[in-house]
Coordinates of C-alpha atoms and ligand atoms in Angstrom, one line a residue:
M271 CA -5.9 33.4 23.0
L272 CA -4.0 31.0 24.5
N273 CA -0.9 32.3 26.0
I274 CA 1.9 30.3 27.2
V275 CA 5.5 30.9 29.1
L276 CA 7.9 28.4 28.2
F277 CA 10.3 28.6 30.7
G278 CA 14.2 27.1 31.7
P279 CA 17.6 27.7 32.0
P280 CA 19.8 28.2 28.6
G281 CA 19.8 25.2 26.6
S282 CA 16.6 23.4 28.1
G283 CA 15.2 23.0 24.9
K284 CA 12.8 25.8 24.9
G285 CA 13.8 27.2 20.9
T286 CA 13.3 23.7 20.0
Q287 CA 9.8 23.2 21.5
S288 CA 8.6 25.7 20.6
E289 CA 9.1 25.2 16.7
K290 CA 7.0 22.0 17.7
I291 CA 4.5 24.0 20.0
I292 CA 3.8 26.6 17.6
R293 CA 2.8 24.0 14.5
K294 CA 0.6 22.5 16.7
Y295 CA -1.5 24.9 18.3
N296 CA -0.5 27.8 15.5
L297 CA 0.9 30.5 18.1
V298 CA 2.8 33.2 17.3
H299 CA 6.5 32.3 18.8
I300 CA 8.1 35.1 20.6
S301 CA 11.5 34.8 21.8
T302 CA 13.4 37.6 22.7
G303 CA 16.7 36.1 22.1
D304 CA 15.7 35.7 18.8
L305 CA 14.6 39.2 18.7
L306 CA 18.0 40.8 20.1
R307 CA 19.9 38.1 17.9
E308 CA 18.1 39.8 14.7
E309 CA 18.9 43.5 16.1
V310 CA 22.5 42.6 16.8
K311 CA 23.3 41.4 12.9
N312 CA 21.4 44.3 11.8
Q313 CA 23.5 46.4 13.6
T314 CA 20.7 48.6 15.1
E315 CA 21.4 50.6 18.1
L316 CA 19.4 48.5 20.2
G317 CA 21.9 45.7 18.9
N318 CA 24.9 47.2 19.7
K319 CA 23.9 48.0 23.0
A320 CA 23.1 44.2 24.0
K321 CA 25.9 43.0 21.9
E322 CA 28.5 43.2 24.3
I323 CA 25.8 42.2 27.4
M324 CA 24.7 39.0 25.5
D325 CA 28.3 37.8 25.1
R326 CA 29.1 38.2 28.7
G327 CA 26.1 36.2 29.5
E328 CA 24.4 39.1 31.6
L329 CA 20.4 40.4 31.0
V330 CA 19.8 43.0 28.7
P331 CA 17.7 45.8 31.0
D332 CA 14.1 45.3 31.4
D333 CA 12.9 48.2 29.7
I334 CA 14.6 47.2 26.3
V335 CA 13.0 44.0 26.3
I336 CA 9.5 45.1 27.8
G337 CA 9.3 47.4 24.7
M338 CA 10.2 45.0 22.0
I339 CA 7.2 42.9 23.4
R340 CA 4.5 45.2 23.7
K341 CA 5.2 46.2 19.9
K342 CA 4.8 42.1 19.4
L343 CA 1.7 41.9 21.2
V344 CA -0.2 44.3 19.1
E345 CA 0.7 42.9 16.3
H346 CA -0.5 40.3 17.0
A347 CA -3.6 40.7 18.8
G348 CA -6.6 38.9 18.9
G349 CA -5.0 35.7 17.2
P350 CA -4.7 32.5 18.5
G351 CA -1.9 33.0 21.6
F352 CA 1.5 33.2 22.0
I353 CA 4.5 31.3 22.7
F354 CA 7.0 33.3 25.1
D355 CA 10.7 31.9 24.9
G356 CA 13.0 33.3 27.0
F357 CA 10.4 35.9 28.7
P358 CA 9.8 36.9 31.2
R359 CA 13.3 36.6 32.6
T360 CA 12.8 38.8 35.7
V361 CA 9.8 39.4 38.3
E362 CA 9.8 43.1 36.5
Q363 CA 9.8 41.4 33.1
A364 CA 6.7 39.1 34.3
R365 CA 4.5 42.2 36.0
E366 CA 5.1 43.9 32.7
L367 CA 3.4 40.9 30.6
R368 CA 0.6 41.0 32.6
K369 CA 0.0 44.4 32.3
A370 CA 1.0 44.4 28.5
L371 CA -1.9 41.1 28.4
T372 CA -4.4 43.1 30.5
D373 CA -4.7 46.1 28.4
L374 CA -5.6 43.4 25.9
D375 CA -7.9 41.6 28.1
E376 CA -5.5 38.5 27.9
R377 CA -3.8 36.4 30.5
V378 CA -1.4 33.7 30.5
A379 CA -2.8 30.5 30.6
V380 CA 0.5 28.7 31.8
M381 CA 3.9 28.6 32.3
I382 CA 5.7 25.4 31.7
S383 CA 9.2 24.8 33.0
L384 CA 11.5 22.3 31.2
E385 CA 13.9 20.7 34.1
V386 CA 17.2 19.6 32.9
P387 CA 20.3 19.3 34.8
R388 CA 23.5 21.5 34.7
E389 CA 25.6 19.2 33.2
E390 CA 23.5 18.4 30.3
L391 CA 22.5 22.1 29.8
V392 CA 26.5 22.4 29.4
K393 CA 27.4 19.7 27.0
R394 CA 24.1 20.5 24.4
L395 CA 25.1 24.2 24.5
L396 CA 29.1 23.6 23.7
K397 CA 27.5 20.9 21.1
R398 CA 26.0 23.9 19.5
G399 CA 28.8 26.8 19.7
V400 CA 30.9 23.8 17.7
E401 CA 28.0 23.6 15.2
T402 CA 26.7 26.9 14.9
G403 CA 29.5 29.6 16.5
R404 CA 26.9 31.5 18.4
S405 CA 28.7 33.5 20.4
D406 CA 27.4 33.1 23.7
D407 CA 27.6 29.3 23.8
N408 CA 31.4 28.9 25.1
L409 CA 32.0 27.8 28.6
Q410 CA 32.5 30.6 30.5
T411 CA 29.4 32.7 28.8
I412 CA 27.0 29.4 29.3
N413 CA 28.2 29.1 33.2
N414 CA 27.5 32.9 33.6
R415 CA 24.0 32.5 31.5
I416 CA 23.0 29.4 33.8
D417 CA 24.5 31.3 37.0
V418 CA 22.4 34.3 36.0
Y419 CA 19.5 32.0 35.1
N420 CA 19.7 30.8 39.3
R421 CA 19.8 34.0 40.2
Q422 CA 17.6 36.6 38.4
T423 CA 15.4 34.3 36.4
L424 CA 14.1 31.6 38.4
P425 CA 12.1 33.6 41.0
V426 CA 9.9 34.2 38.1
T427 CA 8.5 30.9 39.0
R428 CA 7.1 31.6 42.6
Y429 CA 5.2 34.6 40.5
Y430 CA 3.2 32.1 38.4
G431 CA 3.2 29.6 41.4
K432 CA 1.6 31.9 43.6
M433 CA -1.2 31.9 40.5
R434 CA -1.0 28.3 40.4
K435 CA 0.2 28.6 36.5
H436 CA 3.5 27.0 37.1
R437 CA 4.0 23.2 35.5
T438 CA 7.1 21.5 35.4
V439 CA 8.2 19.2 32.5
D440 CA 11.0 16.8 32.2
G441 CA 13.2 17.8 29.6
I442 CA 15.4 15.1 29.4
G443 CA 15.0 12.7 26.5
T444 CA 14.4 12.4 22.8
V445 CA 12.5 16.2 21.3
D446 CA 9.8 14.1 20.4
R447 CA 9.0 12.7 24.1
I448 CA 9.5 15.7 25.5
F449 CA 6.7 17.2 23.2
D450 CA 4.4 14.9 24.3
R451 CA 5.3 16.0 27.9
I452 CA 4.3 19.6 27.2
V453 CA 1.6 18.7 25.1
A454 CA 0.0 16.6 27.8
V455 CA 0.3 19.6 30.2
I456 CA -1.5 21.7 27.9
D457 CA -4.3 19.5 26.7
N458 CA -5.5 19.4 30.4
L459 CA -5.3 23.0 31.2
N460 CA -8.9 23.6 32.6
Ligands
AP5_587 P1 18.2 33.1 24.7 O1 18.4 33.2 23.3 O2 17.0 32.9 25.4 O3 19.1 32.0 25.3 P2 18.7 31.0 26.6 O4 18.2 31.6 27.2 O5 20.5 31.1 26.6 O6 18.6 29.4 25.7 P3 19.4 28.9 24.7 O7 18.5 29.4 23.5 O8 20.3 29.0 24.5 O9 18.3 27.7 25.2 P4 16.9 27.0 24.6 O10 16.3 26.7 25.9 O11 16.3 27.9 23.5 O12 17.2 25.6 24.3 P5 17.2 25.2 22.4 O13 16.3 24.4 22.1 O14 18.0 26.6 21.6 O15 19.0 34.5 25.1 C1 20.3 35.1 25.2 C2 20.7 35.9 25.8 O16 19.8 37.4 25.2 C3 20.7 36.4 27.1 O17 21.4 35.8 28.1 C4 20.4 37.5 27.2 O18 21.7 38.4 27.5 C5 19.7 38.6 26.4 N1 18.1 38.1 26.7 C6 17.0 37.2 25.6 N2 15.8 37.1 26.4 C7 16.0 38.4 27.6 C8 15.3 38.7 28.3 N3 13.9 38.5 28.4 N4 15.4 39.5 29.3 C9 17.2 40.0 29.3 N5 18.0 39.6 28.5 C10 17.5 38.3 27.7 O19 18.5 23.9 22.9 C11 19.9 24.0 22.9 C12 20.6 23.3 22.0 O20 20.4 21.8 22.9 C13 20.6 23.2 20.7 O21 21.0 22.9 20.2 C14 19.4 21.9 20.9 O22 19.3 21.0 19.2 C15 19.9 20.8 21.5 N6 18.4 20.0 22.1 C16 17.4 20.4 22.3 N7 16.6 19.4 22.7 C17 17.6 18.7 23.0 C18 17.1 17.4 23.6 N8 16.0 17.0 24.0 N9 18.1 16.6 23.7 C19 19.5 17.1 23.4 N10 19.8 18.0 22.5 C20 18.7 18.9 22.1
MG588 MG1 16.6 29.5 22.9

């Protein structure tokens, strides 16, 4: 399997690029944000718990997220592989992902970080907030999401860095240009 962690701050283009990557490499897309928004929409017990946390821009507890991931891994085990979008977001989640993949005799091949400056992130997310009404795309929550990313999520890059699996990609430019940069990284693995 080809298992890729697509990493980066809120608004860096993880969702946008994942759509293109899954088509080219035939991977299964797992976005914990999308899975959580689905739970919120369906007003499940999990969704009702997560909604307030997401609207503040904080992280949902690790055990909830890991439970969702484990379920997806088992569903699609033995397939061509996964693209993890917005997960792992804490070192604990990264450790748990490793365990879950090891149970399937699998591993993460690479972590690709999309690098985009803060002003551009805020600009993109405010625009999407106006266009789609996503409830966490307002200035206060956007700023908190970026702060939470810097504080709690960035350390995950060191976790993969120690295993020499961390690569960075310039996330500024057209969607197609950025995609080409990502493809170059993937096609140069080993
Ligand atoms: P999540 O849904 O993961 O949101 P996020 O990380 O804040 O990131 P976004 O989805 O906003 O951005 P993106 O990088 O996918 O960019 P996109 O392609 O959409 O998480 C939401 C919440 O759920 C979290 O705050 C947390 O509460 C909870 N959560 C989720 N996962 C969790 C976990 N693992 N643990 C704990 N809690 C978790 O692009 C953004 C915009 O920019 C779009 O409008 C797009 O059209 C535009 N755009 C994309 N590329 C470009 C480009 N090249 N140029 C110009 N505009 C562009
Ligand atoms: Mg996204």
